[in-house]
Amino acid sequence: MNITTDPNLRSWVDSANDAHTDFPIQNLPFGVFTRRSADARRIGVAIGDQVLDCHELVSRGLLADTCSTAACAALASERLNDFLGLGADTWHEVRAALCAILRDETPALKDDPEARDACLVPRDVVTMHLPMDVGDYTDFYASLHHATNVGSMFRPDNPLLPNWKHLPVGYHGRASSLVVSGAPITRPTGQTVPADGADPVFGPVRLLDYELEVAFVVGAGNELGSRIAIEDSRRHLFGVMLMNDWSARDVQKWEYQPLGPFNSKNFATTLSPWIVPLEALEPFMIDGPPRSDEDPANLDYLNWADDFGVDLTLTVEISSARMRETGTKPTLVSTGNYSDMYWTMSQMLAHHTSTGCPMSPGDVYASGTVSGVSEDSRGCLLERTWRGQHPITLADGTERKFLQDGDEVLITGFCEREGARRIGFGACSGVVVPTREPVTA
Ligand code: MN
């Protein structure tokens, strides 16, 4: 049993003991924040309704006895990359140290009001930033239900291509347009075909969609030419975030053959601000996804007896601008679970690096849209409305086939089971704003 996930642990930060908080002491997710806009960025850990300031902890020598000099230097920096690069033993050492400082029995901060006030900041006054510089970002397509649904719309005779059950299909995405939760999403312009056989036109995209996804943060990387074996994946993977892969379906339909998505996916991808460490997810890890008798056996490099999924419930809510103005609750449009995926995070990492493709600390790869069997578990509007044929109705009475300007998409996630403390992921949200005019330099 890992002491840091013991459900009986309590923190002297009272709000961390609330039954419904996303951030009990068993979670301890990492992020990067500023108190005021002019401040330097700092690494922080969410605890209840507070953020624990790692820079301040290091300055006060509160980690000197428990963490290495390299770990302390990395935690005092402005981004998580150095910490991520130090590897799994350091992540564990730091997590254990933070857990010890925050637990009820430890007086160091608890009984020192001056230090406590300096090290804790209310979460609702800080500004969150992307927690690391992301060098490279990749998106997979790991849900059988999503791939089959989308495939049957675009290629009715041939929904699932022959490679799909043999390898995790993915594409290289665009790190430059990754944004943190809360950043506005400008409706992109693009080239689309208004109807089959018509001439292409250019303008604001009409079929703007979200994709409910889970993103994985790489810690220790691998050198060019070397690869990460599937059974070693846990030592390279630091943690998990929520992600919205905003997508322009009208652009996608026209551009995707023969080389896959391009402009339909490169205008914005939202990440939640907190990285939940894999260590915090251990109580919620389940066996790797089952295979049916008709499914092909995994090739050896994708096979691992200890492979795992995560029982992670995910929800998508939408609110129109009017709903937010009138204080109307957002409309729940789907509830899914990450455990429905066909390919695991370890298989994706092993496959991605199987050529010797290098990963660096802070690289991100994502699961692809998380969809399950049932209609209400479909993780994007394309599937949820079946390409606009069955619009959904929001709480203000308006219908949606795809997103309108002013719409906010809010993704949340949590893990819960008997005998473990519930942990959450915080929010991954963005509001769609109108297309902008071209920039003249
Ligand atoms: Mn995607």
GROMACS .gro file of C-alpha atoms and ligand atoms in nm:
model
  442
    1MET     CA    1   0.000   0.000   0.000
    2ASN     CA    2   0.130   0.345  -0.093
    3ILE     CA    3   0.105   0.564   0.219
    4THR     CA    4   0.024   0.875   0.008
    5THR     CA    5  -0.308   0.729  -0.108
    6ASP     CA    6  -0.419   0.591   0.231
    7PRO     CA    7  -0.789   0.691   0.257
    8ASN     CA    8  -0.751   0.756   0.630
    9LEU     CA    9  -0.500   1.039   0.585
   10ARG     CA   10  -0.629   1.380   0.687
   11SER     CA   11  -0.478   1.722   0.630
   12TRP     CA   12  -0.460   2.025   0.859
   13VAL     CA   13  -0.589   2.219   0.556
   14ASP     CA   14  -0.955   2.178   0.653
   15SER     CA   15  -1.104   2.215   0.304
   16ALA     CA   16  -0.895   1.916   0.189
   17ASN     CA   17  -1.106   1.693   0.414
   18ASP     CA   18  -1.439   1.789   0.251
   19ALA     CA   19  -1.600   1.482   0.097
   20HIS     CA   20  -1.656   1.657  -0.238
   21THR     CA   21  -1.325   1.837  -0.291
   22ASP     CA   22  -1.129   1.744  -0.603
   23PHE     CA   23  -0.807   1.789  -0.409
   24PRO     CA   24  -0.782   1.587  -0.087
   25ILE     CA   25  -0.435   1.509   0.049
   26GLN     CA   26  -0.443   1.180  -0.147
   27ASN     CA   27  -0.436   1.372  -0.480
   28LEU     CA   28  -0.163   1.644  -0.469
   29PRO     CA   29  -0.167   1.746  -0.838
   30PHE     CA   30   0.098   1.985  -0.972
   31GLY     CA   31   0.038   2.312  -1.157
   32VAL     CA   32   0.196   2.653  -1.223
   33PHE     CA   33   0.038   2.973  -1.094
   34THR     CA   34   0.084   3.344  -1.038
   35ARG     CA   35  -0.064   3.547  -0.755
   36ARG     CA   36  -0.061   3.875  -0.954
   37SER     CA   37  -0.001   3.918  -1.325
   38ALA     CA   38   0.342   4.078  -1.280
   39ASP     CA   39   0.472   3.795  -1.059
   40ALA     CA   40   0.711   3.524  -1.169
   41ARG     CA   41   0.541   3.190  -1.219
   42ARG     CA   42   0.560   2.934  -0.940
   43ILE     CA   43   0.502   2.563  -0.913
   44GLY     CA   44   0.215   2.479  -0.681
   45VAL     CA   45   0.023   2.180  -0.552
   46ALA     CA   46  -0.355   2.191  -0.510
   47ILE     CA   47  -0.480   2.103  -0.161
   48GLY     CA   48  -0.850   2.159  -0.085
   49ASP     CA   49  -0.934   2.517  -0.183
   50GLN     CA   50  -0.568   2.625  -0.149
   51VAL     CA   51  -0.247   2.611  -0.351
   52LEU     CA   52   0.073   2.509  -0.173
   53ASP     CA   53   0.356   2.728  -0.308
   54CYS     CA   54   0.658   2.502  -0.378
   55HIS     CA   55   0.897   2.796  -0.431
   56GLU     CA   56   0.812   2.923  -0.085
   57LEU     CA   57   0.858   2.576   0.069
   58VAL     CA   58   1.204   2.549  -0.086
   59SER     CA   59   1.304   2.905   0.019
   60ARG     CA   60   1.213   2.827   0.376
   61GLY     CA   61   1.414   2.504   0.374
   62LEU     CA   62   1.103   2.297   0.442
   63LEU     CA   63   1.204   2.032   0.186
   64ALA     CA   64   1.579   2.033   0.261
   65ASP     CA   65   1.572   1.724   0.483
   66THR     CA   66   1.352   1.511   0.260
   67CYS     CA   67   1.424   1.607  -0.103
   68SER     CA   68   1.745   1.615  -0.308
   69THR     CA   69   1.915   1.945  -0.399
   70ALA     CA   70   1.819   1.885  -0.761
   71ALA     CA   71   1.454   1.831  -0.666
   72CYS     CA   72   1.448   2.150  -0.457
   73ALA     CA   73   1.603   2.352  -0.742
   74ALA     CA   74   1.351   2.212  -0.990
   75LEU     CA   75   1.056   2.289  -0.758
   76ALA     CA   76   1.172   2.649  -0.717
   77SER     CA   77   1.169   2.705  -1.096
   78GLU     CA   78   0.893   2.857  -1.311
   79ARG     CA   79   0.782   2.542  -1.493
   80LEU     CA   80   0.763   2.168  -1.428
   81ASN     CA   81   1.001   2.047  -1.702
   82ASP     CA   82   1.310   2.008  -1.481
   83PHE     CA   83   1.112   1.829  -1.211
   84LEU     CA   84   0.955   1.599  -1.472
   85GLY     CA   85   1.300   1.517  -1.613
   86LEU     CA   86   1.432   1.403  -1.273
   87GLY     CA   87   1.233   1.080  -1.301
   88ALA     CA   88   1.005   0.852  -1.103
   89ASP     CA   89   1.218   0.813  -0.786
   90THR     CA   90   1.228   1.192  -0.741
   91TRP     CA   91   0.853   1.227  -0.811
   92HIS     CA   92   0.790   0.972  -0.538
   93GLU     CA   93   1.032   1.138  -0.292
   94VAL     CA   94   0.870   1.481  -0.342
   95ARG     CA   95   0.516   1.349  -0.323
   96ALA     CA   96   0.594   1.170   0.005
   97ALA     CA   97   0.753   1.491   0.143
   98LEU     CA   98   0.453   1.708   0.047
   99CYS     CA   99   0.214   1.452   0.191
  100ALA     CA  100   0.411   1.453   0.518
  101ILE     CA  101   0.407   1.836   0.542
  102LEU     CA  102   0.032   1.853   0.479
  103ARG     CA  103  -0.088   1.573   0.702
  104ASP     CA  104  -0.263   1.648   1.026
  105GLU     CA  105   0.011   1.507   1.247
  106THR     CA  106   0.291   1.732   1.114
  107PRO     CA  107   0.340   2.064   1.299
  108ALA     CA  108   0.606   2.231   1.077
  109LEU     CA  109   0.362   2.447   0.876
  110LYS     CA  110   0.041   2.373   1.062
  111ASP     CA  111   0.158   2.542   1.382
  112ASP     CA  112   0.353   2.830   1.224
  113PRO     CA  113   0.093   3.087   1.113
  114GLU     CA  114   0.344   3.315   0.940
  115ALA     CA  115   0.493   3.033   0.729
  116ARG     CA  116   0.150   2.885   0.666
  117ASP     CA  117   0.014   3.213   0.529
  118ALA     CA  118   0.320   3.255   0.309
  119CYS     CA  119   0.304   2.902   0.167
  120LEU     CA  120  -0.071   2.871   0.107
  121VAL     CA  121  -0.270   3.081  -0.142
  122PRO     CA  122  -0.647   3.052  -0.194
  123ARG     CA  123  -0.704   2.874  -0.524
  124ASP     CA  124  -0.974   3.122  -0.630
  125VAL     CA  125  -0.733   3.419  -0.638
  126VAL     CA  126  -0.450   3.266  -0.844
  127THR     CA  127  -0.410   3.259  -1.221
  128MET     CA  128  -0.317   2.918  -1.360
  129HIS     CA  129  -0.081   2.868  -1.655
  130LEU     CA  130   0.023   2.571  -1.866
  131PRO     CA  131   0.235   2.383  -1.611
  132MET     CA  132   0.523   2.301  -1.848
  133ASP     CA  133   0.670   2.401  -2.179
  134VAL     CA  134   0.533   2.139  -2.416
  135GLY     CA  135   0.788   2.058  -2.685
  136ASP     CA  136   0.577   1.806  -2.871
  137TYR     CA  137   0.215   1.702  -2.865
  138THR     CA  138   0.054   1.395  -3.022
  139ASP     CA  139  -0.309   1.289  -3.039
  140PHE     CA  140  -0.420   0.927  -3.060
  141TYR     CA  141  -0.754   0.773  -3.160
  142ALA     CA  142  -0.777   0.496  -2.901
  143SER     CA  143  -1.154   0.451  -2.851
  144LEU     CA  144  -1.304   0.171  -3.056
  145HIS     CA  145  -1.651   0.323  -3.015
  146HIS     CA  146  -1.538   0.667  -3.134
  147ALA     CA  147  -1.339   0.527  -3.428
  148THR     CA  148  -1.631   0.307  -3.533
  149ASN     CA  149  -1.890   0.586  -3.500
  150VAL     CA  150  -1.684   0.847  -3.687
  151GLY     CA  151  -1.566   0.594  -3.944
  152SER     CA  152  -1.924   0.492  -4.021
  153MET     CA  153  -2.018   0.858  -4.088
  154PHE     CA  154  -1.722   0.932  -4.316
  155ARG     CA  155  -1.693   0.583  -4.474
  156PRO     CA  156  -2.022   0.393  -4.432
  157ASP     CA  157  -1.892   0.080  -4.610
  158ASN     CA  158  -1.561   0.068  -4.429
  159PRO     CA  159  -1.579   0.225  -4.081
  160LEU     CA  160  -1.277   0.062  -3.916
  161LEU     CA  161  -0.962   0.053  -4.129
  162PRO     CA  162  -0.760  -0.274  -4.123
  163ASN     CA  163  -0.476  -0.135  -3.910
  164TRP     CA  164  -0.695  -0.006  -3.624
  165LYS     CA  165  -0.686  -0.310  -3.392
  166HIS     CA  166  -0.317  -0.375  -3.459
  167LEU     CA  167  -0.170  -0.040  -3.358
  168PRO     CA  168  -0.279   0.274  -3.173
  169VAL     CA  169  -0.350   0.520  -3.457
  170GLY     CA  170  -0.235   0.877  -3.395
  171TYR     CA  171  -0.112   1.198  -3.558
  172HIS     CA  172   0.148   1.457  -3.464
  173GLY     CA  173  -0.036   1.760  -3.328
  174ARG     CA  174   0.067   2.117  -3.273
  175ALA     CA  175   0.217   2.216  -2.934
  176SER     CA  176   0.199   2.591  -3.017
  177SER     CA  177  -0.179   2.600  -2.984
  178LEU     CA  178  -0.207   2.418  -2.649
  179VAL     CA  179  -0.378   2.652  -2.400
  180VAL     CA  180  -0.473   2.629  -2.036
  181SER     CA  181  -0.833   2.601  -1.917
  182GLY     CA  182  -1.013   2.936  -1.934
  183ALA     CA  183  -0.838   3.066  -2.247
  184PRO     CA  184  -1.091   3.187  -2.510
  185ILE     CA  185  -1.125   2.976  -2.825
  186THR     CA  186  -1.139   3.186  -3.142
  187ARG     CA  187  -1.359   3.033  -3.408
  188PRO     CA  188  -1.116   2.944  -3.687
  189THR     CA  189  -1.158   3.017  -4.056
  190GLY     CA  190  -1.097   2.741  -4.305
  191GLN     CA  191  -1.157   2.587  -4.643
  192THR     CA  192  -1.468   2.374  -4.658
  193VAL     CA  193  -1.704   2.221  -4.912
  194PRO     CA  194  -2.064   2.336  -4.849
  195ALA     CA  195  -2.224   2.026  -5.008
  196ASP     CA  196  -2.097   1.713  -5.182
  197GLY     CA  197  -1.970   1.805  -5.526
  198ALA     CA  198  -1.984   2.185  -5.468
  199ASP     CA  199  -1.680   2.413  -5.499
  200PRO     CA  200  -1.480   2.480  -5.181
  201VAL     CA  201  -1.531   2.809  -4.996
  202PHE     CA  202  -1.331   2.994  -4.729
  203GLY     CA  203  -1.473   3.151  -4.413
  204PRO     CA  204  -1.550   3.095  -4.043
  205VAL     CA  205  -1.595   2.722  -3.982
  206ARG     CA  206  -1.955   2.615  -3.922
  207LEU     CA  207  -1.914   2.272  -3.766
  208LEU     CA  208  -1.709   2.355  -3.457
  209ASP     CA  209  -1.688   2.067  -3.209
  210TYR     CA  210  -1.518   1.963  -2.885
  211GLU     CA  211  -1.349   1.629  -2.815
  212LEU     CA  212  -1.347   1.488  -2.461
  213GLU     CA  213  -0.997   1.351  -2.405
  214VAL     CA  214  -0.744   1.249  -2.144
  215ALA     CA  215  -0.383   1.372  -2.184
  216PHE     CA  216  -0.064   1.208  -2.054
  217VAL     CA  217   0.243   1.402  -1.942
  218VAL     CA  218   0.582   1.247  -2.016
  219GLY     CA  219   0.842   1.280  -1.742
  220ALA     CA  220   1.177   1.121  -1.812
  221GLY     CA  221   1.225   1.094  -2.188
  222ASN     CA  222   1.428   0.872  -2.421
  223GLU     CA  223   1.713   0.949  -2.660
  224LEU     CA  224   1.676   0.956  -3.036
  225GLY     CA  225   1.721   0.600  -3.158
  226SER     CA  226   1.627   0.437  -2.824
  227ARG     CA  227   1.277   0.325  -2.730
  228ILE     CA  228   1.061   0.289  -2.422
  229ALA     CA  229   0.957  -0.070  -2.352
  230ILE     CA  230   0.592  -0.105  -2.251
  231GLU     CA  231   0.681  -0.261  -1.914
  232ASP     CA  232   0.898   0.044  -1.835
  233SER     CA  233   0.627   0.299  -1.922
  234ARG     CA  234   0.534   0.383  -1.561
  235ARG     CA  235   0.885   0.517  -1.500
  236HIS     CA  236   0.844   0.759  -1.792
  237LEU     CA  237   0.488   0.876  -1.733
  238PHE     CA  238   0.432   1.143  -1.472
  239GLY     CA  239   0.062   1.209  -1.478
  240VAL     CA  240  -0.272   1.280  -1.636
  241MET     CA  241  -0.470   1.593  -1.737
  242LEU     CA  242  -0.809   1.655  -1.895
  243MET     CA  243  -0.813   1.781  -2.251
  244ASN     CA  244  -1.050   1.932  -2.505
  245ASP     CA  245  -0.929   1.879  -2.861
  246TRP     CA  246  -1.139   2.149  -3.034
  247SER     CA  247  -1.214   2.033  -3.389
  248ALA     CA  248  -1.355   2.188  -3.708
  249ARG     CA  249  -1.554   1.903  -3.862
  250ASP     CA  250  -1.626   2.076  -4.194
  251VAL     CA  251  -1.254   2.142  -4.244
  252GLN     CA  252  -1.166   1.791  -4.128
  253LYS     CA  253  -1.399   1.620  -4.373
  254TRP     CA  254  -1.243   1.799  -4.672
  255GLU     CA  255  -0.876   1.789  -4.572
  256TYR     CA  256  -0.823   1.458  -4.391
  257GLN     CA  257  -0.738   1.236  -4.687
  258PRO     CA  258  -0.468   1.130  -4.757
  259LEU     CA  259  -0.253   1.254  -4.464
  260GLY     CA  260  -0.495   1.293  -4.171
  261PRO     CA  261  -0.607   1.598  -3.972
  262PHE     CA  262  -0.423   1.929  -4.018
  263ASN     CA  263  -0.599   2.268  -3.987
  264SER     CA  264  -0.911   2.106  -3.841
  265LYS     CA  265  -0.713   2.043  -3.520
  266ASN     CA  266  -0.436   2.302  -3.497
  267PHE     CA  267  -0.622   2.615  -3.379
  268ALA     CA  268  -0.667   2.533  -3.007
  269THR     CA  269  -0.639   2.243  -2.764
  270THR     CA  270  -0.732   2.311  -2.401
  271LEU     CA  271  -0.559   2.138  -2.107
  272SER     CA  272  -0.676   2.142  -1.745
  273PRO     CA  273  -0.427   2.326  -1.520
  274TRP     CA  274  -0.350   2.040  -1.279
  275ILE     CA  275  -0.146   1.728  -1.355
  276VAL     CA  276  -0.272   1.441  -1.141
  277PRO     CA  277   0.027   1.213  -1.073
  278LEU     CA  278  -0.005   0.848  -1.175
  279GLU     CA  279   0.081   0.764  -0.813
  280ALA     CA  280  -0.244   0.928  -0.701
  281LEU     CA  281  -0.434   0.716  -0.956
  282GLU     CA  282  -0.301   0.382  -0.826
  283PRO     CA  283  -0.617   0.301  -0.621
  284PHE     CA  284  -0.823   0.343  -0.939
  285MET     CA  285  -0.608   0.138  -1.176
  286ILE     CA  286  -0.785  -0.159  -1.329
  287ASP     CA  287  -0.681  -0.440  -1.563
  288GLY     CA  288  -0.596  -0.342  -1.918
  289PRO     CA  289  -0.891  -0.342  -2.160
  290PRO     CA  290  -1.041  -0.681  -2.244
  291ARG     CA  291  -1.007  -0.826  -2.593
  292SER     CA  292  -1.277  -1.035  -2.757
  293ASP     CA  293  -1.208  -1.364  -2.936
  294GLU     CA  294  -1.226  -1.187  -3.272
  295ASP     CA  295  -0.968  -0.926  -3.175
  296PRO     CA  296  -0.613  -0.984  -3.300
  297ALA     CA  297  -0.348  -1.063  -3.036
  298ASN     CA  298  -0.117  -0.771  -2.954
  299LEU     CA  299   0.231  -0.794  -3.101
  300ASP     CA  300   0.487  -0.841  -2.822
  301TYR     CA  301   0.598  -0.478  -2.804
  302LEU     CA  302   0.235  -0.381  -2.721
  303ASN     CA  303   0.179  -0.663  -2.473
  304TRP     CA  304   0.235  -0.630  -2.097
  305ALA     CA  305   0.088  -0.861  -1.835
  306ASP     CA  306   0.061  -0.570  -1.586
  307ASP     CA  307  -0.090  -0.321  -1.830
  308PHE     CA  308  -0.365  -0.110  -1.677
  309GLY     CA  309  -0.658   0.118  -1.738
  310VAL     CA  310  -0.793   0.385  -1.501
  311ASP     CA  311  -1.150   0.401  -1.375
  312LEU     CA  312  -1.187   0.773  -1.448
  313THR     CA  313  -1.535   0.921  -1.497
  314LEU     CA  314  -1.552   1.216  -1.736
  315THR     CA  315  -1.831   1.465  -1.800
  316VAL     CA  316  -1.899   1.732  -2.061
  317GLU     CA  317  -2.130   2.027  -1.993
  318ILE     CA  318  -2.227   2.311  -2.227
  319SER     CA  319  -2.367   2.654  -2.143
  320SER     CA  320  -2.466   2.930  -2.383
  321ALA     CA  321  -2.371   3.292  -2.312
  322ARG     CA  322  -2.735   3.354  -2.219
  323MET     CA  323  -2.738   3.066  -1.971
  324ARG     CA  324  -2.432   3.207  -1.794
  325GLU     CA  325  -2.585   3.559  -1.789
  326THR     CA  326  -2.903   3.428  -1.628
  327GLY     CA  327  -2.724   3.194  -1.385
  328THR     CA  328  -2.871   2.883  -1.550
  329LYS     CA  329  -2.683   2.560  -1.472
  330PRO     CA  330  -2.483   2.417  -1.766
  331THR     CA  331  -2.644   2.127  -1.955
  332LEU     CA  332  -2.479   1.786  -1.910
  333VAL     CA  333  -2.426   1.649  -2.260
  334SER     CA  334  -2.216   1.341  -2.197
  335THR     CA  335  -2.070   1.115  -1.929
  336GLY     CA  336  -1.792   0.878  -2.026
  337ASN     CA  337  -1.518   0.671  -1.867
  338TYR     CA  338  -1.154   0.647  -1.966
  339SER     CA  339  -1.165   0.270  -1.898
  340ASP     CA  340  -1.368   0.230  -2.221
  341MET     CA  341  -1.054   0.284  -2.433
  342TYR     CA  342  -0.917  -0.001  -2.647
  343TRP     CA  343  -0.551   0.109  -2.624
  344THR     CA  344  -0.375   0.198  -2.298
  345MET     CA  345  -0.146   0.493  -2.219
  346SER     CA  346   0.147   0.247  -2.194
  347GLN     CA  347   0.072   0.092  -2.533
  348MET     CA  348   0.053   0.441  -2.688
  349LEU     CA  349   0.392   0.537  -2.539
  350ALA     CA  350   0.559   0.211  -2.646
  351HIS     CA  351   0.419   0.246  -2.996
  352HIS     CA  352   0.510   0.616  -3.028
  353THR     CA  353   0.873   0.549  -2.932
  354SER     CA  354   0.903   0.213  -3.112
  355THR     CA  355   1.087   0.383  -3.399
  356GLY     CA  356   1.334   0.556  -3.166
  357CYS     CA  357   1.129   0.876  -3.171
  358PRO     CA  358   1.253   1.075  -2.870
  359MET     CA  359   1.027   1.204  -2.593
  360SER     CA  360   1.129   1.495  -2.371
  361PRO     CA  361   1.015   1.597  -2.022
  362GLY     CA  362   0.684   1.784  -2.060
  363ASP     CA  363   0.580   1.624  -2.389
  364VAL     CA  364   0.209   1.549  -2.405
  365TYR     CA  365   0.014   1.281  -2.584
  366ALA     CA  366  -0.361   1.232  -2.565
  367SER     CA  367  -0.604   0.944  -2.580
  368GLY     CA  368  -0.835   1.058  -2.858
  369THR     CA  369  -1.204   1.115  -2.800
  370VAL     CA  370  -1.335   0.907  -2.510
  371SER     CA  371  -1.660   0.741  -2.620
  372GLY     CA  372  -1.842   0.443  -2.473
  373VAL     CA  373  -2.119   0.216  -2.599
  374SER     CA  374  -2.419   0.425  -2.491
  375GLU     CA  375  -2.537   0.740  -2.668
  376ASP     CA  376  -2.484   0.960  -2.364
  377SER     CA  377  -2.121   0.847  -2.338
  378ARG     CA  378  -2.027   0.976  -2.684
  379GLY     CA  379  -1.747   1.228  -2.636
  380CYS     CA  380  -1.806   1.486  -2.912
  381LEU     CA  381  -2.102   1.658  -3.080
  382LEU     CA  382  -2.029   1.487  -3.414
  383GLU     CA  383  -2.120   1.156  -3.251
  384ARG     CA  384  -2.361   1.291  -2.989
  385THR     CA  385  -2.587   1.457  -3.253
  386TRP     CA  386  -2.491   1.201  -3.519
  387ARG     CA  387  -2.351   1.468  -3.752
  388GLY     CA  388  -2.626   1.715  -3.665
  389GLN     CA  389  -2.917   1.477  -3.737
  390HIS     CA  390  -3.025   1.465  -3.371
  391PRO     CA  391  -2.958   1.807  -3.213
  392ILE     CA  392  -2.929   1.834  -2.836
  393THR     CA  393  -3.136   2.088  -2.642
  394LEU     CA  394  -2.966   2.316  -2.388
  395ALA     CA  395  -3.132   2.436  -2.068
  396ASP     CA  396  -3.221   2.771  -2.233
  397GLY     CA  397  -3.433   2.583  -2.491
  398THR     CA  398  -3.194   2.639  -2.785
  399GLU     CA  399  -3.071   2.350  -2.997
  400ARG     CA  400  -2.713   2.258  -3.082
  401LYS     CA  401  -2.584   2.052  -3.371
  402PHE     CA  402  -2.240   2.208  -3.329
  403LEU     CA  403  -2.097   2.489  -3.111
  404GLN     CA  404  -2.207   2.852  -3.142
  405ASP     CA  405  -2.012   3.165  -3.048
  406GLY     CA  406  -2.051   3.228  -2.675
  407ASP     CA  407  -2.083   2.858  -2.587
  408GLU     CA  408  -1.869   2.733  -2.300
  409VAL     CA  409  -1.760   2.369  -2.295
  410LEU     CA  410  -1.667   2.240  -1.949
  411ILE     CA  411  -1.496   1.903  -1.900
  412THR     CA  412  -1.451   1.757  -1.553
  413GLY     CA  413  -1.326   1.421  -1.427
  414PHE     CA  414  -1.305   1.222  -1.106
  415CYS     CA  415  -1.205   0.882  -0.970
  416GLU     CA  416  -1.415   0.718  -0.704
  417ARG     CA  417  -1.441   0.372  -0.551
  418GLU     CA  418  -1.517   0.195  -0.225
  419GLY     CA  419  -1.214   0.195   0.007
  420ALA     CA  420  -1.037   0.490  -0.157
  421ARG     CA  421  -1.056   0.867  -0.123
  422ARG     CA  422  -1.233   1.031  -0.419
  423ILE     CA  423  -1.004   1.253  -0.625
  424GLY     CA  424  -1.088   1.502  -0.900
  425PHE     CA  425  -0.908   1.671  -1.186
  426GLY     CA  426  -1.043   2.028  -1.167
  427ALA     CA  427  -1.191   2.198  -1.472
  428CYS     CA  428  -1.097   2.203  -1.839
  429SER     CA  429  -1.308   2.477  -2.000
  430GLY     CA  430  -1.314   2.728  -2.283
  431VAL     CA  431  -1.558   2.976  -2.436
  432VAL     CA  432  -1.596   3.004  -2.815
  433VAL     CA  433  -1.544   3.363  -2.937
  434PRO     CA  434  -1.606   3.502  -3.288
  435THR     CA  435  -1.360   3.477  -3.576
  436ARG     CA  436  -1.104   3.759  -3.597
  437GLU     CA  437  -0.992   3.963  -3.897
  438PRO     CA  438  -0.645   3.881  -4.041
  439VAL     CA  439  -0.347   4.051  -3.876
  440THR     CA  440  -0.164   4.309  -4.087
  441ALA     CA  441   0.199   4.320  -3.971
  442MN      MN  442  -0.869   1.433  -3.085
   0.00000   0.00000   0.00000
